Amino acid sequence: MRVVLVGPPGAGKGTQAQYIASHLSVPKISTGDIFRANVSRGTELGKLAKEYMDRGELVPDEVTIAMVRDRLLQDDVREGFLLDGFPRNVPQAEVLKEMLAEFGASLDVVLELKVDDEEVIRRLSGRRTCRSCGKVWHVVFDPPAVEGVCDACGGELFQRDDDREETIRRRLEVYQEQTAPLISFYEKEGILAGIDATGPVEEVTQRALSVLRRFGN
């Protein structure tokens, strides 16, 4: 089964991608994983991507697309995959469609994780990161025993700039600008399915799997 996972920041895509891919027995592919693999292996694409990342710039679409193409040519994705973080916009979606057609394949379903903005803000703005060991806590869902102190190492907890409410609201605006057209694109393709991504992780996973079964071959 070939699945694309979309959803706003804070929707739980990373967690759900892991669980869903495991249930479907397909590899989880995220752009972050692909970037790290190429950079660590020192591939030509990895070196090119690193130049942009070292300058604090976004990696251009053509580099990202080339990395995704390389990944989709590997043997372990012949029976399917779950893509998380790609495509992010309609031009990338069109390229992915063409790419899969070259391989004699197509997407089965695009699963949208739906979470309202206020829930996203509650989830992300409550995160606190340890300055020493990097462990992430949450003031509501996973609080440390002592406020501001990491249980794991005793380090100081702080709120990252991208976890501040004003930053989260801007990230949500960008997501809507980029993703609203993408959602429409896949709606027209007839392969879009949406689920409520609020509630316990296990419940969201079960909702996802229930929807995916309807699209299975």
Coordinates of C-alpha atoms in Angstrom, one line a residue:
M1 CA 0.0 0.0 0.0
R2 CA 1.3 3.5 -0.9
V3 CA 0.2 6.2 1.6
V4 CA 1.0 9.9 2.0
L5 CA 0.4 11.4 5.5
V6 CA -0.5 15.1 5.8
G7 CA -1.4 17.3 8.7
P8 CA -0.5 20.5 10.5
P9 CA 2.5 20.8 12.8
G10 CA 1.5 19.1 16.1
A11 CA -0.9 16.7 14.6
G12 CA 1.2 13.7 15.6
K13 CA 2.3 12.8 12.1
G14 CA 5.7 11.4 13.2
T15 CA 4.1 9.2 15.9
Q16 CA 1.3 8.0 13.7
A17 CA 3.6 7.4 10.7
Q18 CA 5.6 5.0 12.8
Y19 CA 2.6 3.0 14.1
I20 CA 0.7 3.0 10.8
A21 CA 3.8 1.9 8.7
S22 CA 4.4 -0.9 11.2
H23 CA 0.8 -2.1 11.0
L24 CA 1.0 -2.0 7.2
S25 CA 4.4 -3.7 7.1
V26 CA 5.8 -0.9 4.8
P27 CA 8.8 1.4 5.3
K28 CA 8.2 4.9 6.8
I29 CA 9.8 7.5 4.6
S30 CA 10.2 11.0 5.9
T31 CA 12.1 13.8 4.2
G32 CA 14.0 14.3 7.5
D33 CA 15.2 10.7 7.5
I34 CA 16.2 11.0 3.8
F35 CA 18.2 14.2 4.4
R36 CA 20.0 12.7 7.4
A37 CA 20.8 9.4 5.5
N38 CA 22.2 11.3 2.5
V39 CA 24.2 13.7 4.6
S40 CA 25.6 10.9 6.8
R41 CA 26.6 8.8 3.8
G42 CA 28.2 11.8 2.1
T43 CA 26.2 11.3 -1.1
E44 CA 26.4 14.0 -3.8
L45 CA 22.8 15.0 -3.0
G46 CA 23.6 15.0 0.7
K47 CA 26.6 17.3 0.2
L48 CA 24.4 19.7 -1.8
A49 CA 21.6 19.6 0.8
K50 CA 24.2 20.2 3.6
E51 CA 25.4 23.4 1.9
Y52 CA 21.9 24.9 2.0
M53 CA 21.3 23.7 5.6
D54 CA 24.6 25.0 6.8
R55 CA 23.6 28.4 5.4
G56 CA 20.3 28.2 7.2
E57 CA 18.4 28.1 3.9
L58 CA 15.6 25.7 2.8
V59 CA 16.8 22.8 0.6
P60 CA 15.4 23.5 -2.9
D61 CA 12.6 21.4 -4.3
E62 CA 14.7 19.8 -7.0
V63 CA 17.2 18.5 -4.4
T64 CA 14.4 17.1 -2.1
I65 CA 12.7 15.5 -5.1
A66 CA 15.9 13.9 -6.3
M67 CA 16.5 12.4 -2.8
V68 CA 12.9 11.1 -2.7
R69 CA 13.3 9.6 -6.2
D70 CA 16.4 7.7 -5.1
R71 CA 14.6 6.4 -2.0
L72 CA 11.6 5.2 -4.0
L73 CA 13.9 3.2 -6.3
Q74 CA 15.1 1.0 -3.4
D75 CA 14.0 -2.6 -3.1
D76 CA 12.2 -2.3 0.2
V77 CA 9.5 0.1 -1.2
R78 CA 8.3 -2.2 -4.0
E79 CA 5.3 -3.4 -2.0
G80 CA 4.5 0.0 -0.6
F81 CA 5.5 2.9 1.7
L82 CA 4.3 5.6 3.9
L83 CA 5.5 9.1 3.0
D84 CA 5.6 11.7 5.8
G85 CA 6.6 15.3 4.9
F86 CA 6.5 14.9 1.2
P87 CA 4.8 16.3 -0.9
R88 CA 4.3 19.6 0.8
N89 CA 2.8 21.5 -2.1
V90 CA 1.0 20.9 -5.4
P91 CA 4.1 21.0 -7.7
Q92 CA 5.7 18.3 -5.5
A93 CA 2.5 16.3 -5.6
E94 CA 2.5 16.5 -9.4
V95 CA 6.1 15.4 -9.6
L96 CA 5.4 12.4 -7.2
K97 CA 2.5 11.3 -9.4
E98 CA 4.7 11.4 -12.5
M99 CA 7.5 9.6 -10.7
L100 CA 5.3 6.8 -9.5
A101 CA 3.7 6.5 -13.0
E102 CA 7.3 5.9 -14.3
F103 CA 7.6 3.0 -11.9
G104 CA 4.1 1.7 -12.9
A105 CA 2.6 2.6 -9.6
S106 CA 0.3 5.2 -8.0
L107 CA -0.7 6.4 -4.5
D108 CA -3.5 4.4 -2.8
V109 CA -4.5 7.1 -0.3
V110 CA -3.6 10.4 1.2
L111 CA -4.5 10.4 4.9
E112 CA -5.1 13.8 6.4
L113 CA -4.7 14.1 10.2
K114 CA -7.2 16.8 11.3
V115 CA -6.5 18.9 14.4
D116 CA -7.9 22.4 15.1
D117 CA -5.5 25.3 15.6
E118 CA -6.2 25.7 19.3
E119 CA -5.4 22.0 20.0
V120 CA -2.1 22.3 18.0
I121 CA -1.1 25.4 20.1
R122 CA -2.0 23.6 23.3
R123 CA 0.2 20.6 22.2
L124 CA 3.2 22.5 21.0
S125 CA 3.3 25.5 23.3
G126 CA 3.4 23.2 26.3
R127 CA 6.6 21.5 25.3
R128 CA 9.8 22.1 27.3
T129 CA 13.2 20.9 26.2
C130 CA 16.2 20.1 28.5
R131 CA 19.2 22.2 27.8
S132 CA 21.5 19.4 28.9
C133 CA 20.2 16.1 27.4
G134 CA 17.6 17.4 24.9
K135 CA 14.7 15.3 26.3
V136 CA 11.3 16.9 25.7
W137 CA 8.6 17.2 28.4
H138 CA 5.1 18.7 28.3
V139 CA 3.6 20.8 31.0
V140 CA 0.2 19.0 30.7
F141 CA 0.8 15.6 29.1
D142 CA 4.2 14.6 30.4
P143 CA 5.3 17.1 33.2
P144 CA 8.6 16.7 35.1
A145 CA 8.4 16.0 38.8
V146 CA 9.8 19.5 39.5
E147 CA 8.7 22.3 37.3
G148 CA 11.6 23.5 35.1
V149 CA 13.9 20.6 36.0
C150 CA 14.6 17.6 33.8
D151 CA 13.8 14.3 35.6
A152 CA 16.3 12.5 33.4
C153 CA 19.5 14.6 34.1
G154 CA 18.5 17.5 36.4
G155 CA 19.1 20.0 33.5
E156 CA 17.2 23.2 33.0
L157 CA 14.0 23.1 30.9
F158 CA 13.2 25.8 28.4
Q159 CA 10.7 26.7 25.8
R160 CA 12.2 26.7 22.2
D161 CA 11.4 29.7 20.1
D162 CA 9.5 27.5 17.6
D163 CA 7.2 26.3 20.4
R164 CA 6.1 29.8 21.3
E165 CA 2.4 30.6 20.5
E166 CA 3.2 33.4 18.0
T167 CA 5.6 31.2 16.1
I168 CA 3.1 28.3 16.1
R169 CA 0.4 30.5 14.7
R170 CA 2.7 31.6 11.9
R171 CA 3.6 28.0 11.2
L172 CA -0.1 27.1 11.0
E173 CA -0.7 30.0 8.5
V174 CA 2.1 28.7 6.3
Y175 CA 0.8 25.2 6.5
Q176 CA -2.7 26.4 5.4
E177 CA -1.2 28.4 2.6
Q178 CA 0.8 25.5 1.2
T179 CA -1.5 22.6 2.1
A180 CA -5.0 23.8 1.3
P181 CA -4.3 23.5 -2.4
L182 CA -2.6 20.1 -1.8
I183 CA -5.7 18.8 0.0
S184 CA -7.9 20.0 -3.0
F185 CA -5.5 18.3 -5.4
Y186 CA -5.9 14.9 -3.7
E187 CA -9.6 15.4 -3.3
K188 CA -9.9 15.8 -7.0
E189 CA -7.7 12.6 -7.4
G190 CA -10.3 10.8 -5.3
I191 CA -7.8 9.4 -2.8
L192 CA -8.1 11.8 0.1
A193 CA -9.3 10.6 3.5
G194 CA -9.4 12.6 6.7
I195 CA -9.5 11.5 10.3
D196 CA -9.9 13.3 13.7
A197 CA -6.4 13.2 15.1
T198 CA -7.3 14.3 18.7
G199 CA -7.4 11.8 21.6
P200 CA -5.1 9.0 22.7
V201 CA -2.5 7.9 20.2
E202 CA -3.9 4.3 20.1
E203 CA -7.4 5.6 19.2
V204 CA -6.0 7.8 16.4
T205 CA -4.1 4.9 15.0
Q206 CA -7.2 2.7 15.0
R207 CA -9.2 5.4 13.2
A208 CA -6.4 5.6 10.6
L209 CA -6.2 1.9 10.0
S210 CA -10.0 1.6 9.8
V211 CA -10.0 4.3 7.0
L212 CA -6.9 2.7 5.2
R213 CA -8.6 -0.7 5.1
R214 CA -11.3 0.9 2.8
F215 CA -8.5 1.8 0.3
G216 CA -6.6 -1.4 0.5
N217 CA -6.2 -3.6 -2.5

